[in-house]
PDB file of C-alpha atoms in Angstrom:
ATOM      1  CA  UNK A  16     -16.504  -4.251 -17.839  1.00 57.00           C
ATOM      2  CA  UNK A  17     -17.346  -7.779 -16.820  1.00 72.00           C
ATOM      3  CA  UNK A  18     -16.890  -8.828 -13.213  1.00 86.00           C
ATOM      4  CA  UNK A  19     -14.145 -11.290 -14.174  1.00 85.00           C
ATOM      5  CA  UNK A  20     -12.176  -8.633 -16.036  1.00 91.00           C
ATOM      6  CA  UNK A  21     -12.650  -6.134 -13.198  1.00 90.00           C
ATOM      7  CA  UNK A  22     -11.367  -8.647 -10.634  1.00 90.00           C
ATOM      8  CA  UNK A  23      -8.319  -9.358 -12.786  1.00 93.00           C
ATOM      9  CA  UNK A  24      -7.691  -5.621 -13.103  1.00 95.00           C
ATOM     10  CA  UNK A  25      -8.109  -5.190  -9.328  1.00 94.00           C
ATOM     11  CA  UNK A  26      -5.595  -7.957  -8.638  1.00 95.00           C
ATOM     12  CA  UNK A  27      -3.081  -6.506 -11.112  1.00 97.00           C
ATOM     13  CA  UNK A  28      -3.521  -3.052  -9.612  1.00 96.00           C
ATOM     14  CA  UNK A  29      -2.959  -4.390  -6.086  1.00 97.00           C
ATOM     15  CA  UNK A  30       0.130  -6.275  -7.246  1.00 97.00           C
ATOM     16  CA  UNK A  31       1.502  -3.121  -8.897  1.00 97.00           C
ATOM     17  CA  UNK A  32       0.904  -1.083  -5.734  1.00 97.00           C
ATOM     18  CA  UNK A  33       2.613  -3.733  -3.602  1.00 98.00           C
ATOM     19  CA  UNK A  34       5.664  -3.947  -5.868  1.00 98.00           C
ATOM     20  CA  UNK A  35       6.067  -0.164  -6.067  1.00 97.00           C
ATOM     21  CA  UNK A  36       6.020   0.111  -2.289  1.00 98.00           C
ATOM     22  CA  UNK A  37       8.294  -2.896  -1.773  1.00 98.00           C
ATOM     23  CA  UNK A  38      10.822  -1.311  -4.148  1.00 98.00           C
ATOM     24  CA  UNK A  39      10.834   1.904  -2.104  1.00 98.00           C
ATOM     25  CA  UNK A  40      11.294  -0.043   1.145  1.00 98.00           C
ATOM     26  CA  UNK A  41      14.012  -2.248  -0.387  1.00 98.00           C
ATOM     27  CA  UNK A  42      15.923   0.747  -1.715  1.00 98.00           C
ATOM     28  CA  UNK A  43      15.812   2.362   1.722  1.00 98.00           C
ATOM     29  CA  UNK A  44      16.895  -0.833   3.488  1.00 97.00           C
ATOM     30  CA  UNK A  45      19.782  -1.494   1.115  1.00 98.00           C
ATOM     31  CA  UNK A  46      21.062   2.022   0.394  1.00 98.00           C
ATOM     32  CA  UNK A  47      19.638   4.214   3.132  1.00 97.00           C
ATOM     33  CA  UNK A  48      18.163   6.482   0.451  1.00 97.00           C
ATOM     34  CA  UNK A  49      14.491   7.397   0.617  1.00 98.00           C
ATOM     35  CA  UNK A  50      12.798   9.530  -2.016  1.00 96.00           C
ATOM     36  CA  UNK A  51      10.604  11.114   0.646  1.00 97.00           C
ATOM     37  CA  UNK A  52       8.336  12.952  -1.771  1.00 96.00           C
ATOM     38  CA  UNK A  53       7.664   9.821  -3.824  1.00 97.00           C
ATOM     39  CA  UNK A  54       7.048   7.710  -0.720  1.00 97.00           C
ATOM     40  CA  UNK A  55       4.684  10.267   0.805  1.00 97.00           C
ATOM     41  CA  UNK A  56       2.888  10.639  -2.529  1.00 97.00           C
ATOM     42  CA  UNK A  57       2.359   6.862  -2.693  1.00 97.00           C
ATOM     43  CA  UNK A  58       1.111   6.705   0.893  1.00 96.00           C
ATOM     44  CA  UNK A  59      -1.308   9.608   0.632  1.00 95.00           C
ATOM     45  CA  UNK A  60      -2.645   8.770  -2.830  1.00 95.00           C
ATOM     46  CA  UNK A  61      -3.613   5.270  -1.730  1.00 95.00           C
ATOM     47  CA  UNK A  62      -5.253   6.604   1.414  1.00 92.00           C
ATOM     48  CA  UNK A  63      -7.394   8.832  -0.812  1.00 93.00           C
ATOM     49  CA  UNK A  64      -8.409   6.116  -3.274  1.00 93.00           C
ATOM     50  CA  UNK A  65      -8.868   3.092  -1.008  1.00 93.00           C
ATOM     51  CA  UNK A  66     -11.641   3.599   1.554  1.00 92.00           C
ATOM     52  CA  UNK A  67     -10.777   0.399   3.448  1.00 93.00           C
ATOM     53  CA  UNK A  68      -7.157   1.451   3.789  1.00 92.00           C
ATOM     54  CA  UNK A  69      -8.172   4.948   4.868  1.00 90.00           C
ATOM     55  CA  UNK A  70     -10.323   3.456   7.620  1.00 92.00           C
ATOM     56  CA  UNK A  71      -7.552   1.076   8.720  1.00 90.00           C
ATOM     57  CA  UNK A  72      -5.085   3.986   8.753  1.00 89.00           C
ATOM     58  CA  UNK A  73      -7.411   6.097  10.905  1.00 89.00           C
ATOM     59  CA  UNK A  74      -7.824   3.199  13.342  1.00 89.00           C
ATOM     60  CA  UNK A  75      -4.050   2.731  13.525  1.00 85.00           C
ATOM     61  CA  UNK A  76      -3.540   6.455  14.094  1.00 84.00           C
ATOM     62  CA  UNK A  77      -6.128   6.469  16.867  1.00 81.00           C
ATOM     63  CA  UNK A  78      -4.054   3.871  18.725  1.00 83.00           C
ATOM     64  CA  UNK A  79      -0.513   5.014  17.938  1.00 80.00           C
ATOM     65  CA  UNK A  80      -0.974   8.704  17.203  1.00 78.00           C
ATOM     66  CA  UNK A  81      -0.722  10.701  14.026  1.00 81.00           C
ATOM     67  CA  UNK A  82       2.232  12.613  12.582  1.00 84.00           C
ATOM     68  CA  UNK A  83       2.348  14.756   9.473  1.00 90.00           C
ATOM     69  CA  UNK A  84       4.358  12.647   7.028  1.00 92.00           C
ATOM     70  CA  UNK A  85       6.299  15.683   5.808  1.00 93.00           C
ATOM     71  CA  UNK A  86       7.569  16.122   9.378  1.00 94.00           C
ATOM     72  CA  UNK A  87       8.138  12.403  10.010  1.00 94.00           C
ATOM     73  CA  UNK A  88      11.546  10.776   9.950  1.00 95.00           C
ATOM     74  CA  UNK A  89      12.420   8.268   7.233  1.00 97.00           C
ATOM     75  CA  UNK A  90      11.774   5.266   9.478  1.00 95.00           C
ATOM     76  CA  UNK A  91       8.218   6.378  10.201  1.00 94.00           C
ATOM     77  CA  UNK A  92       7.561   6.856   6.495  1.00 95.00           C
ATOM     78  CA  UNK A  93       8.869   3.344   5.849  1.00 97.00           C
ATOM     79  CA  UNK A  94       6.674   2.019   8.680  1.00 94.00           C
ATOM     80  CA  UNK A  95       3.646   3.590   7.011  1.00 95.00           C
ATOM     81  CA  UNK A  96       4.713   2.159   3.675  1.00 96.00           C
ATOM     82  CA  UNK A  97       5.088  -1.316   5.224  1.00 97.00           C
ATOM     83  CA  UNK A  98       1.629  -0.985   6.794  1.00 95.00           C
ATOM     84  CA  UNK A  99       0.221  -0.357   3.321  1.00 97.00           C
ATOM     85  CA  UNK A 100       2.147  -3.284   1.835  1.00 98.00           C
ATOM     86  CA  UNK A 101       0.769  -5.639   4.477  1.00 97.00           C
ATOM     87  CA  UNK A 102      -2.755  -4.292   4.007  1.00 96.00           C
ATOM     88  CA  UNK A 103      -2.570  -4.678   0.224  1.00 97.00           C
ATOM     89  CA  UNK A 104      -1.194  -8.215   0.497  1.00 98.00           C
ATOM     90  CA  UNK A 105      -4.129  -9.229   2.687  1.00 97.00           C
ATOM     91  CA  UNK A 106      -6.553  -7.622   0.255  1.00 96.00           C
ATOM     92  CA  UNK A 107      -4.930  -9.450  -2.685  1.00 97.00           C
ATOM     93  CA  UNK A 108      -4.943 -12.764  -0.807  1.00 97.00           C
ATOM     94  CA  UNK A 109      -8.646 -12.311  -0.089  1.00 95.00           C
ATOM     95  CA  UNK A 110      -9.383 -11.803  -3.791  1.00 94.00           C
ATOM     96  CA  UNK A 111      -7.286 -14.848  -4.695  1.00 94.00           C
ATOM     97  CA  UNK A 112      -9.108 -16.970  -2.121  1.00 94.00           C
ATOM     98  CA  UNK A 113     -12.506 -15.807  -3.376  1.00 89.00           C
ATOM     99  CA  UNK A 114     -11.496 -16.693  -6.940  1.00 87.00           C
ATOM    100  CA  UNK A 115     -10.425 -20.191  -5.863  1.00 87.00           C
ATOM    101  CA  UNK A 116     -13.669 -20.720  -3.967  1.00 85.00           C
ATOM    102  CA  UNK A 117     -15.756 -19.546  -6.933  1.00 81.00           C
ATOM    103  CA  UNK A 118     -13.826 -21.579  -9.473  1.00 65.00           C
TER     104      UNK A 118
END
């Protein structure tokens, strides 16, 4: 796979991950309903596949403490989801900026 195609795939994948998480957060904010299992699955799967996010999560937990997500309340799950959204948006913005700089 060429570098250009891989970067496009990476950006699409980041966008998909952001939208999926934003939809979960939006549903919770508007209806109060949280599919806890789906949210936890999204959070943990990304922590396993994205080394940078895993490191950022560990650093955040070192400062604020760590709670098992299955024992966390809905608001804490949403906070973790929002942390991932913000992280992914920064990562996507970085790729976009690099693409603009490289033409």
